[in-house]
Amino acid sequence: MTEIIDYYYSAVKLQGILKVAFGSLTAVIPILLVMYYYKYRFYQGFMIALVALGTHLLISGRVSYEGADKMNSDMREYFQTDANGFATEATGMIEQNINHIQNHLIVFGVLLLAGIALVVLFRKGRSLVFGLGVGLVLMGLAGVIFDLVAITDATRYLDAIQALME
């Protein structure tokens, strides 16, 4: 069972690393584009969306990366002392984590739809809003993909713990 705990928290840690890397790139690259193409309003709108959402990914990735090692060691120790109590408590924690990820998924889905609406409505005309829409589409799509992977891993971990309880 400790292998399952290690697998889950190493997956959480990897997702944290990927979020930090993606957030760093999306916070830096648009700033460089605006520095080079400073007179184009599209890149200014693009930068606003990517820097704001890239910073969010950067912070959430750092938090999940740093918390994964501590949770892994705590859960391994708890499993070795009381397997039944571990299964009950871990099930509740993972279900709460899945609910949190689903709420996060809804937010990124709404951002994706808002970005699509801005791209469709302002494709001819306001280039600042169009750039903002393109940035929202890219970051909304990235957030949805990250959250779907996280839900899949959490569901596998929850199934393994529930199999342990039976």
C-alpha positions as a LaTeX table, in Angstrom:
\begin{tabular}{lrrr}
\hline
Residue & $x$ (\AA) & $y$ (\AA) & $z$ (\AA) \\
\hline
Met1 & 0.00 & 0.00 & 0.00 \\
Thr2 & 2.87 & 2.38 & 0.62 \\
Glu3 & 3.68 & 2.16 & $-3.10$ \\
Ile4 & 0.25 & 3.60 & $-3.88$ \\
Ile5 & 0.85 & 6.45 & $-1.44$ \\
Asp6 & 4.26 & 7.12 & $-3.00$ \\
Tyr7 & 2.77 & 6.98 & $-6.51$ \\
Tyr8 & 0.01 & 9.46 & $-5.73$ \\
Tyr9 & 2.18 & 12.03 & $-3.99$ \\
Ser10 & 4.94 & 11.73 & $-6.59$ \\
Ala11 & 2.26 & 12.44 & $-9.22$ \\
Val12 & 1.11 & 15.47 & $-7.21$ \\
Lys13 & 4.71 & 16.63 & $-6.98$ \\
Leu14 & 5.23 & 16.19 & $-10.74$ \\
Gln15 & 2.06 & 18.13 & $-11.48$ \\
Gly16 & 3.38 & 20.88 & $-9.22$ \\
Ile17 & 6.65 & 20.98 & $-11.15$ \\
Leu18 & 4.79 & 21.14 & $-14.48$ \\
Lys19 & 2.54 & 23.93 & $-13.21$ \\
Val20 & 5.56 & 25.92 & $-12.01$ \\
Ala21 & 7.33 & 25.44 & $-15.35$ \\
Phe22 & 4.26 & 26.32 & $-17.41$ \\
Gly23 & 3.39 & 29.25 & $-15.15$ \\
Ser24 & 6.94 & 30.59 & $-15.40$ \\
Leu25 & 6.93 & 30.42 & $-19.18$ \\
Thr26 & 3.53 & 32.03 & $-19.51$ \\
Ala27 & 4.50 & 34.83 & $-17.15$ \\
Val28 & 7.80 & 35.62 & $-18.91$ \\
Ile29 & 7.23 & 35.04 & $-22.65$ \\
Pro30 & 4.36 & 37.56 & $-23.06$ \\
Ile31 & 6.40 & 40.22 & $-21.26$ \\
Leu32 & 9.20 & 39.65 & $-23.77$ \\
Leu33 & 6.71 & 39.86 & $-26.65$ \\
Val34 & 5.39 & 43.17 & $-25.35$ \\
Met35 & 8.93 & 44.49 & $-24.93$ \\
Tyr36 & 9.70 & 43.62 & $-28.55$ \\
Tyr37 & 6.31 & 44.45 & $-30.08$ \\
Tyr38 & 5.34 & 47.21 & $-27.64$ \\
Lys39 & 3.14 & 49.10 & $-30.11$ \\
Tyr40 & 0.81 & 46.18 & $-30.91$ \\
Arg41 & $-2.25$ & 46.16 & $-28.68$ \\
Phe42 & $-2.86$ & 42.45 & $-29.30$ \\
Tyr43 & 0.29 & 41.50 & $-27.41$ \\
Gln44 & $-0.64$ & 43.81 & $-24.55$ \\
Gly45 & $-3.99$ & 42.05 & $-24.10$ \\
Phe46 & $-2.31$ & 38.70 & $-24.55$ \\
Met47 & 0.19 & 39.60 & $-21.82$ \\
Ile48 & $-2.51$ & 40.62 & $-19.34$ \\
Ala49 & $-4.23$ & 37.23 & $-19.51$ \\
Leu50 & $-1.11$ & 35.11 & $-19.57$ \\
Val51 & 0.72 & 36.91 & $-16.78$ \\
Ala52 & $-2.32$ & 36.85 & $-14.48$ \\
Leu53 & $-3.15$ & 33.19 & $-15.03$ \\
Gly54 & 0.50 & 32.12 & $-15.30$ \\
Thr55 & 1.14 & 33.63 & $-11.89$ \\
His56 & $-1.78$ & 31.62 & $-10.52$ \\
Leu57 & $-0.33$ & 28.41 & $-11.95$ \\
Leu58 & 3.08 & 29.31 & $-10.59$ \\
Ile59 & 1.76 & 29.78 & $-7.05$ \\
Ser60 & $-0.55$ & 26.74 & $-7.03$ \\
Gly61 & 2.21 & 24.55 & $-8.48$ \\
Arg62 & 4.66 & 25.68 & $-5.81$ \\
Val63 & 2.15 & 24.96 & $-3.03$ \\
Ser64 & 1.35 & 21.46 & $-4.31$ \\
Tyr65 & 5.04 & 20.68 & $-4.88$ \\
Glu66 & 6.06 & 21.75 & $-1.39$ \\
Gly67 & 3.13 & 20.03 & 0.31 \\
Ala68 & 3.54 & 16.68 & $-1.46$ \\
Asp69 & 6.61 & 15.50 & 0.48 \\
Lys70 & 5.11 & 16.35 & 3.86 \\
Met71 & 1.78 & 14.69 & 3.04 \\
Asn72 & 3.59 & 11.61 & 1.70 \\
Ser73 & 5.60 & 11.12 & 4.88 \\
Asp74 & 2.57 & 11.82 & 7.10 \\
Met75 & 0.35 & 9.37 & 5.22 \\
Arg76 & 3.00 & 6.63 & 5.18 \\
Glu77 & 3.50 & 6.99 & 8.94 \\
Tyr78 & $-0.26$ & 7.03 & 9.57 \\
Phe79 & $-0.76$ & 3.94 & 7.39 \\
Gln80 & 1.93 & 2.02 & 9.30 \\
Thr81 & 0.39 & 2.85 & 12.69 \\
Asp82 & $-3.33$ & 2.42 & 11.88 \\
Ala83 & $-4.37$ & 1.05 & 8.48 \\
Asn84 & $-8.14$ & 1.24 & 9.10 \\
Gly85 & $-8.02$ & 4.79 & 10.42 \\
Phe86 & $-5.77$ & 5.72 & 7.52 \\
Ala87 & $-8.25$ & 4.41 & 4.96 \\
Thr88 & $-11.15$ & 6.30 & 6.53 \\
Glu89 & $-9.29$ & 9.59 & 6.87 \\
Ala90 & $-7.52$ & 9.38 & 3.51 \\
Thr91 & $-10.83$ & 8.69 & 1.74 \\
Gly92 & $-12.30$ & 11.87 & 3.20 \\
Met93 & $-9.21$ & 13.89 & 2.32 \\
Ile94 & $-9.11$ & 12.67 & $-1.27$ \\
Glu95 & $-12.85$ & 13.26 & $-1.77$ \\
Gln96 & $-12.36$ & 16.80 & $-0.47$ \\
Asn97 & $-9.38$ & 17.22 & $-2.82$ \\
Ile98 & $-11.45$ & 15.97 & $-5.78$ \\
Asn99 & $-14.21$ & 18.48 & $-4.95$ \\
His100 & $-11.63$ & 21.27 & $-4.80$ \\
Ile101 & $-10.17$ & 20.23 & $-8.16$ \\
Gln102 & $-13.66$ & 20.08 & $-9.70$ \\
Asn103 & $-14.35$ & 23.64 & $-8.53$ \\
His104 & $-11.01$ & 24.67 & $-10.00$ \\
Leu105 & $-11.96$ & 22.90 & $-13.25$ \\
Ile106 & $-15.22$ & 24.83 & $-13.42$ \\
Val107 & $-13.36$ & 28.14 & $-13.03$ \\
Phe108 & $-10.91$ & 27.30 & $-15.81$ \\
Gly109 & $-13.78$ & 26.07 & $-17.99$ \\
Val110 & $-15.56$ & 29.41 & $-17.54$ \\
Leu111 & $-12.32$ & 31.26 & $-18.38$ \\
Leu112 & $-11.96$ & 29.11 & $-21.50$ \\
Leu113 & $-15.52$ & 29.91 & $-22.60$ \\
Ala114 & $-15.03$ & 33.61 & $-21.84$ \\
Gly115 & $-11.86$ & 33.59 & $-23.93$ \\
Ile116 & $-13.65$ & 31.90 & $-26.82$ \\
Ala117 & $-16.44$ & 34.49 & $-26.59$ \\
Leu118 & $-13.93$ & 37.37 & $-26.64$ \\
Val119 & $-12.11$ & 35.87 & $-29.63$ \\
Val120 & $-15.35$ & 35.39 & $-31.58$ \\
Leu121 & $-16.84$ & 38.78 & $-30.71$ \\
Phe122 & $-13.72$ & 40.91 & $-31.16$ \\
Arg123 & $-11.83$ & 39.14 & $-33.94$ \\
Lys124 & $-12.23$ & 42.22 & $-36.10$ \\
Gly125 & $-11.80$ & 45.43 & $-34.20$ \\
Arg126 & $-10.41$ & 45.73 & $-30.71$ \\
Ser127 & $-7.09$ & 43.95 & $-30.80$ \\
Leu128 & $-6.45$ & 44.41 & $-27.05$ \\
Val129 & $-9.62$ & 42.50 & $-26.17$ \\
Phe130 & $-8.88$ & 39.94 & $-28.89$ \\
Gly131 & $-5.41$ & 39.34 & $-27.40$ \\
Leu132 & $-6.98$ & 39.01 & $-23.96$ \\
Gly133 & $-9.37$ & 36.41 & $-25.38$ \\
Val134 & $-6.57$ & 34.41 & $-27.00$ \\
Gly135 & $-4.64$ & 34.44 & $-23.72$ \\
Leu136 & $-7.72$ & 33.28 & $-21.81$ \\
Val137 & $-8.28$ & 30.46 & $-24.29$ \\
Leu138 & $-4.69$ & 29.22 & $-23.96$ \\
Met139 & $-4.58$ & 29.41 & $-20.18$ \\
Gly140 & $-8.10$ & 28.07 & $-19.75$ \\
Leu141 & $-7.21$ & 25.07 & $-21.88$ \\
Ala142 & $-3.99$ & 24.49 & $-19.92$ \\
Gly143 & $-5.86$ & 24.74 & $-16.62$ \\
Val144 & $-8.53$ & 22.29 & $-17.78$ \\
Ile145 & $-5.87$ & 19.78 & $-18.87$ \\
Phe146 & $-3.97$ & 20.08 & $-15.57$ \\
Asp147 & $-7.17$ & 19.63 & $-13.57$ \\
Leu148 & $-8.37$ & 16.62 & $-15.59$ \\
Val149 & $-5.03$ & 14.89 & $-14.99$ \\
Ala150 & $-5.23$ & 15.71 & $-11.27$ \\
Ile151 & $-8.79$ & 14.34 & $-11.02$ \\
Thr152 & $-7.72$ & 11.13 & $-12.78$ \\
Asp153 & $-4.82$ & 10.59 & $-10.36$ \\
Ala154 & $-6.94$ & 11.38 & $-7.31$ \\
Thr155 & $-9.69$ & 9.01 & $-8.47$ \\
Arg156 & $-7.18$ & 6.18 & $-8.96$ \\
Tyr157 & $-5.77$ & 6.80 & $-5.48$ \\
Leu158 & $-9.29$ & 6.87 & $-4.00$ \\
Asp159 & $-10.18$ & 3.58 & $-5.72$ \\
Ala160 & $-7.03$ & 1.94 & $-4.34$ \\
Ile161 & $-7.81$ & 3.13 & $-0.81$ \\
Gln162 & $-11.42$ & 1.95 & $-1.05$ \\
Ala163 & $-10.18$ & $-1.45$ & $-2.26$ \\
Leu164 & $-7.96$ & $-1.54$ & 0.82 \\
Met165 & $-10.97$ & $-0.91$ & 3.06 \\
Glu166 & $-12.85$ & $-3.92$ & 1.63 \\
\hline
\end{tabular}
